[in-house]
Coordinates of C-alpha atoms in Angstrom, one line a residue:
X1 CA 31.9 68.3 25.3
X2 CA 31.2 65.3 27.9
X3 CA 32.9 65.3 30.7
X4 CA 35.5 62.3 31.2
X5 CA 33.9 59.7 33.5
X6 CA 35.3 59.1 37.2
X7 CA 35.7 55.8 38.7
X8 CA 33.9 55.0 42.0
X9 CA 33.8 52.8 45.1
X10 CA 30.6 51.0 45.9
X11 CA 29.4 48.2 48.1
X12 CA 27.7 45.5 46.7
X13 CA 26.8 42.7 48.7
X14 CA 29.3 43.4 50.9
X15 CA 32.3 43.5 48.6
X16 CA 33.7 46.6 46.9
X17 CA 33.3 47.2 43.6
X18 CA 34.9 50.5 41.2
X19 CA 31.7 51.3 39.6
X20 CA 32.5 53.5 35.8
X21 CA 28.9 55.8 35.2
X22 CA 29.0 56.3 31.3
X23 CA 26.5 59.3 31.1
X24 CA 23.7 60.2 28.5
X25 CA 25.7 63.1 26.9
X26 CA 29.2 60.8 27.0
X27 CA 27.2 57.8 25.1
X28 CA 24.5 59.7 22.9
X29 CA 21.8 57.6 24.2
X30 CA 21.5 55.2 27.6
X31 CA 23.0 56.0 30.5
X32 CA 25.6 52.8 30.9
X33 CA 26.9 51.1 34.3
X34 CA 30.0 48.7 34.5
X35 CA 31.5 47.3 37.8
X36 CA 34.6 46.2 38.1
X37 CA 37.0 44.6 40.9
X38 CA 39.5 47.0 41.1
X39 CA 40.5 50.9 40.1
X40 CA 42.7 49.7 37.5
X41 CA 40.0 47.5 35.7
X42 CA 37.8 50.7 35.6
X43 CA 40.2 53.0 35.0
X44 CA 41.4 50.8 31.4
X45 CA 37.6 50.6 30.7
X46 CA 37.2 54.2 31.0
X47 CA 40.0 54.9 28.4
X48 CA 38.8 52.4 26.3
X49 CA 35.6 53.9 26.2
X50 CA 37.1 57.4 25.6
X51 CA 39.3 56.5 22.7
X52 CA 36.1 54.8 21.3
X53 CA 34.2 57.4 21.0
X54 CA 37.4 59.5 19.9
X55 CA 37.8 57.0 16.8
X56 CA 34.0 55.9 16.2
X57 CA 31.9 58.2 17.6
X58 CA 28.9 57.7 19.8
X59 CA 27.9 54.8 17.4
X60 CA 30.1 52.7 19.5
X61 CA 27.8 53.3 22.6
X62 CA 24.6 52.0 20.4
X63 CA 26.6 48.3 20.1
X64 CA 24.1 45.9 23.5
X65 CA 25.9 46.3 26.5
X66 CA 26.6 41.9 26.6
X67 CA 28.3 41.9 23.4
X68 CA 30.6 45.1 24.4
X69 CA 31.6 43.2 27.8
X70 CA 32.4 39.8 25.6
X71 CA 34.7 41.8 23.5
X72 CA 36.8 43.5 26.2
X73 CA 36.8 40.5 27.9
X74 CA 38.2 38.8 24.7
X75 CA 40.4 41.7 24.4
X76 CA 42.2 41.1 27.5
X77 CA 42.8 37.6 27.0
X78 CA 44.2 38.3 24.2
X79 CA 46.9 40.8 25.4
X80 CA 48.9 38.9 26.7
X81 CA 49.8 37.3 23.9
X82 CA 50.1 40.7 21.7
X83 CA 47.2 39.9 20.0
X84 CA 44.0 42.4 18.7
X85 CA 40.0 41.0 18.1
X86 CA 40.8 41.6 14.5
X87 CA 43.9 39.1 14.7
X88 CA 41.9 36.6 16.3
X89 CA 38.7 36.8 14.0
X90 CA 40.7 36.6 11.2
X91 CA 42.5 33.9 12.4
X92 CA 39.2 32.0 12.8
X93 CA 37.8 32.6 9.5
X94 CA 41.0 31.2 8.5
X95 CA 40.8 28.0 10.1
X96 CA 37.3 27.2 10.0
X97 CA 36.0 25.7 7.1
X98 CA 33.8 28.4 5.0
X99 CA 29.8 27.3 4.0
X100 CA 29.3 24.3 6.0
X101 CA 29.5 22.4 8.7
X102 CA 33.0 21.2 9.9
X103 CA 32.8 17.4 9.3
X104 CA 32.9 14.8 12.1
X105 CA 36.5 12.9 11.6
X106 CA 34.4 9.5 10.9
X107 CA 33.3 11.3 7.8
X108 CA 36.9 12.4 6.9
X109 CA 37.9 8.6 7.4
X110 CA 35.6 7.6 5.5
X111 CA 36.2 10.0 2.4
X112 CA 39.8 9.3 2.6
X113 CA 38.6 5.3 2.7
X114 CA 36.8 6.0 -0.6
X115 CA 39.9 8.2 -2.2
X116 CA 42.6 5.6 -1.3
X117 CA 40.2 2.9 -3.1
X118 CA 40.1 4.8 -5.9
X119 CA 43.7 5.5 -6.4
X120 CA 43.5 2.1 -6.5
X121 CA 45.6 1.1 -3.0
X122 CA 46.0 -2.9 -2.7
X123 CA 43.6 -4.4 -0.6
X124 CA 45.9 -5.1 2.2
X125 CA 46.9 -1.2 2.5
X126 CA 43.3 -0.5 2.7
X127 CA 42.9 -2.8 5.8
X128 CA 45.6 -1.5 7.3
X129 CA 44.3 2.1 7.1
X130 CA 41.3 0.7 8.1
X131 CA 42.6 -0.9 10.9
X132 CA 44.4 2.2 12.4
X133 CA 41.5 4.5 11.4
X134 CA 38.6 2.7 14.0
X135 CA 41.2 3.2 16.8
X136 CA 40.5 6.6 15.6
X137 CA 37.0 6.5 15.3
X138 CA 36.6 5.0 18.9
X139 CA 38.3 8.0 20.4
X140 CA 37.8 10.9 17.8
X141 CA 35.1 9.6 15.7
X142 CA 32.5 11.6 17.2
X143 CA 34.4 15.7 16.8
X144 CA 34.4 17.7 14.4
X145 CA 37.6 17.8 12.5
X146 CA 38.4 21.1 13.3
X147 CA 37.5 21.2 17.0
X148 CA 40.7 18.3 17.4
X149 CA 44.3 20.3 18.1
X150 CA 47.8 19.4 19.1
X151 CA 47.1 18.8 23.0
X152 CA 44.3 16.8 22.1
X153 CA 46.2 14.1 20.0
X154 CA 49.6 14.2 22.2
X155 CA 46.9 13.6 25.2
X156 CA 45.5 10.2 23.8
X157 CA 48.9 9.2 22.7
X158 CA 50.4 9.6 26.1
X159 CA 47.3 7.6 27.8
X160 CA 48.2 4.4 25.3
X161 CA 50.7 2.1 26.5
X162 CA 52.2 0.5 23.0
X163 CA 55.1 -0.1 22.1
X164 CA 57.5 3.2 20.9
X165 CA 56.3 1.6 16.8
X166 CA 53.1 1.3 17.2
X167 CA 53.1 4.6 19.0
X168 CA 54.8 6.0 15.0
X169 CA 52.4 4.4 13.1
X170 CA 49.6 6.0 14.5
X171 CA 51.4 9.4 14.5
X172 CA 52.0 8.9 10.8
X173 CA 48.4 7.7 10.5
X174 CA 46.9 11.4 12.4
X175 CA 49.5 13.0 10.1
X176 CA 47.9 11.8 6.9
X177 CA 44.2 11.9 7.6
X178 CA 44.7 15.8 8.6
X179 CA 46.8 16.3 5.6
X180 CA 43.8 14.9 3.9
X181 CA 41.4 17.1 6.1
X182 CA 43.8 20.2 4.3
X183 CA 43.7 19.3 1.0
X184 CA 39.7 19.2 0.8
X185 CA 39.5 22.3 2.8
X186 CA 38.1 20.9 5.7
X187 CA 41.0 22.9 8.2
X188 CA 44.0 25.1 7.3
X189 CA 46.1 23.0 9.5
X190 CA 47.9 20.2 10.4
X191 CA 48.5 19.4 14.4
X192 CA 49.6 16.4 14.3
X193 CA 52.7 17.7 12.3
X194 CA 53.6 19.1 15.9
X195 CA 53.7 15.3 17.4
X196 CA 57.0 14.0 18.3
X197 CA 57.5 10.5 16.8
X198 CA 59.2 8.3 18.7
X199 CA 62.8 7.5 17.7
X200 CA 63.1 3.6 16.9
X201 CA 66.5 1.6 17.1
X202 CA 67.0 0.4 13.2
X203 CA 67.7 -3.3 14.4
X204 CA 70.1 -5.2 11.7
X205 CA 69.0 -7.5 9.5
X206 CA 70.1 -11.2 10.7
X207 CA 71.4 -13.2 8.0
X208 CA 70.7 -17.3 7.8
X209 CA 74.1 -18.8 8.3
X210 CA 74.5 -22.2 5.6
X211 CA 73.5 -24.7 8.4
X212 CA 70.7 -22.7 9.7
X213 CA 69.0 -22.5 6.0
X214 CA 69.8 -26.1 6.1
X215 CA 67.8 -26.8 9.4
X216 CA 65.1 -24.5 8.4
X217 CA 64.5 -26.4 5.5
X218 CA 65.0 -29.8 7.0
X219 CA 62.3 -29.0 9.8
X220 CA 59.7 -28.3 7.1
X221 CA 60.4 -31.5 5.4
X222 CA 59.8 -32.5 8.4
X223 CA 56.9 -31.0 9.6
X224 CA 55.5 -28.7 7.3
X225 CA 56.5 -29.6 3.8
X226 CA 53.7 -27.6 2.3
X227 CA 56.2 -25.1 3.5
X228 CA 59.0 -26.2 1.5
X229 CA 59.2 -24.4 -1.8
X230 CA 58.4 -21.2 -0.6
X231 CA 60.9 -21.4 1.6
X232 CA 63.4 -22.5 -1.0
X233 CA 61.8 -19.6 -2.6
X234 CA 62.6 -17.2 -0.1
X235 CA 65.9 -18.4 0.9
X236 CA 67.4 -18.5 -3.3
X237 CA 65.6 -16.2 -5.4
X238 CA 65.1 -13.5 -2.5
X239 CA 61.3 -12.5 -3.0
X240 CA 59.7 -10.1 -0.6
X241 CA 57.2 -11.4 2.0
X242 CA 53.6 -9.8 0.1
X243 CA 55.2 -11.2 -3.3
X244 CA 55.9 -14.5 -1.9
X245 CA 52.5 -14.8 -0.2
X246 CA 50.6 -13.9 -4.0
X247 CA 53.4 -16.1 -5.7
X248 CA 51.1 -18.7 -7.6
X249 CA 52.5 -21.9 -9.2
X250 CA 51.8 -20.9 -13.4
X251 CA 54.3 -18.2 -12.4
X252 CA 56.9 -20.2 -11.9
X253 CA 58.8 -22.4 -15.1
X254 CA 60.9 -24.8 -14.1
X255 CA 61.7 -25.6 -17.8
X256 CA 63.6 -22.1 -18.1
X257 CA 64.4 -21.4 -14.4
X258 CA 62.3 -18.5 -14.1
X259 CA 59.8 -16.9 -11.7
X260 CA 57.2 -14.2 -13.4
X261 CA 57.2 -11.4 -10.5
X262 CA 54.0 -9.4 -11.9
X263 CA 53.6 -5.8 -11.2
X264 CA 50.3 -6.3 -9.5
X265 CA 52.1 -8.1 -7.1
X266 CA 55.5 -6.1 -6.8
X267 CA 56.1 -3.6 -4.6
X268 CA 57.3 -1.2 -7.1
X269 CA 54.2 -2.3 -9.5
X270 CA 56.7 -3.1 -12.1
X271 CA 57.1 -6.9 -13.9
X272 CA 60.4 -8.5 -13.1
X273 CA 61.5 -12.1 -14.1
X274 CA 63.8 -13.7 -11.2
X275 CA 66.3 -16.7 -12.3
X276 CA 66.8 -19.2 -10.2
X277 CA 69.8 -20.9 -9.6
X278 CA 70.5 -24.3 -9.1
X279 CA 69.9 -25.5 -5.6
X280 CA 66.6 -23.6 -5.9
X281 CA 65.6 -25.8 -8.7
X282 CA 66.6 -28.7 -6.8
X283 CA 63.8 -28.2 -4.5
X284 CA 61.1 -27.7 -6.6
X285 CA 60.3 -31.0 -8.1
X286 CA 57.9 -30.3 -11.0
X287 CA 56.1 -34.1 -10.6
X288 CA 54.8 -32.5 -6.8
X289 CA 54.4 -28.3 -7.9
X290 CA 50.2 -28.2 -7.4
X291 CA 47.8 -25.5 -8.8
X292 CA 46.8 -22.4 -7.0
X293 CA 49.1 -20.2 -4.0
X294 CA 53.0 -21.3 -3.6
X295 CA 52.4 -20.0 0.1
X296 CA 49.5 -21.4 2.2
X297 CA 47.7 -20.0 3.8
X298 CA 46.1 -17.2 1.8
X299 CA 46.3 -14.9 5.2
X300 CA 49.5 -13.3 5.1
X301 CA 49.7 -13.0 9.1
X302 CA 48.8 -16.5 9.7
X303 CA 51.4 -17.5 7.0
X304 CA 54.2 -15.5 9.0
X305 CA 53.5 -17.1 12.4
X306 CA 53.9 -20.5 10.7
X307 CA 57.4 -19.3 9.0
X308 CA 58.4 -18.1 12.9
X309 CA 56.8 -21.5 14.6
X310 CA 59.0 -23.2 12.2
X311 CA 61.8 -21.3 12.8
X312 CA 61.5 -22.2 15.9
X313 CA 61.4 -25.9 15.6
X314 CA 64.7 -25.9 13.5
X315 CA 66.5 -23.8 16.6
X316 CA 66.8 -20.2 14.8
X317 CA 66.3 -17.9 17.4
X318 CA 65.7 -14.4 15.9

């Protein structure tokens, strides 16, 4: 039976080193040299290598010397963290996506693009995504979407200074695309679930006193009375903000008091018919109701500004 290796002191280059001789008749084959900074380091390696052979046999000698070194060395970064080689392969094979290639996070944006399209999302959800997702691209676009991980995200968050919203949407926004990234097997996991979303104050909703909705409306007479009806609109029948921006004129009948909300256009895709009431019908006089869009203009941005310019004009602060 081989005799148990000893540990050693050597010189080398002027520093010590604990130099562990693993012998022809310990190994089966090669006569092996490891150095090592201190007694302790060679005195692990040599029962390391004992209880190899006790399990294995001298097969575990036959193994080149470089991949041996890279698994102790991943064995004791590991330890700390109670951890084995098997735990962490497995671990790997687990979050890495089997067959191919890990996709770059461009291509993930731009499959989840093409799925949102065909679950048929509105058009102005679609450029919102879009929006948010070439912020992404700038920063991420070029990675692979598994090589991306908690620090990663929380780093590029921290470095943007927006405000404590915008900061949530784009959380939500890394939430979703990875959730994506799951559910076509791309990764195993989410890490942006482990982002902290900011905490926003739920600000109450300021209601129009009489005399202000009377100002309001008197200002566009005055200076914007393209403005008027869907203002009217908006201030008597209580239509959202996207459904009074696609509100078009054939949907509204003055004859029996009724707006046609369409599910394309509502928010909860469902057909509703709004009945107006009589001081909205005073303000819509059917000589002057045109063709085409209640709400110029067509952007819905643009169209909000002009609501807060008038605003405004009339003295409602917000």
């Amino acid at each position: 039976m081989a005799r148990s290796p000893k540990p050693r002191k050597e010189l080398q280059r002027g520093k010590p080193y604990w130099v562990v001789s693993l012998g022809k008749s310990f190994t089966g084959g090669f006569r092996q040299r490891r150095y090592f900074p201190s007694r302790a380091d060679a005195a692990e390696f040599i029962g390391q290598s004992e209880a190899a052979r006790q399990q294995v046999g001298r097969e575990a000698f036959i193994l080149p010397f470089n991949l041996r070194f890279e698994a102790f060395t991943c064995a004791n970064k590991l330890k700390p963290h109670n951890a084995s080689l098997s735990q962490a392969v497995e671990f790997f094979l687990e979050h890495h996506p089997r067959g191919t290639a890990s996709p770059l996070l461009s291509q993930v944006c731009d499959e989840f693009l093409e799925s949102r399209r065909a679950m048929n999302c509105r058009p102005r959800t679609l450029v919102q995504y879009q929006s948010y997702l070439n912020v992404l691209r700038e920063e991420f676009g070029g990675k692979p979407i598994t090589a991306l991980n908690l620090q990663h995200l929380e780093k590029w968050l921290r470095g943007k200074e927006w405000s404590p919203r915008t900061r949530k949407n784009y959380s939500v926004t890394l939430t979703t695309i990875f959730n994506f990234a799951v559910s076509r097997g791309y990764r195993a996991d989410n890490p942006a679930e482990g982002l902290d979303r900011p905490i926003l104050d739920d600000s109450p909703v300021e209601i129009l006193t009489p005399a202000q909705a009377r100002d309001l409306l008197d200002a566009a007479v005055r200076t914007r009375p393209e403005l008027v009806a869907v203002i009217a609109i908006a201030l008597f029948a209580g239509l959202r903000r996207a459904e009074l921006h696609s509100l078009e004129w054939d949907e509204i009948d003055l004859d029996s008091g009724t707006i046609e909300v369409k599910g394309l256009k509502a928010k909860t895709r469902q057909r509703r018919v709004v009945h107006m009431s009589a001081n909205l019908l005073a303000w819509l006089n059917p000589e002057t109701c045109p063709r085409g869009p209640v709400a110029p203009p067509r952007n819905i941005d643009v169209f909000s500004e002009q609501i807060r310019l008038l605003a405004e004009d009339a003295g409602i602060s917000p």
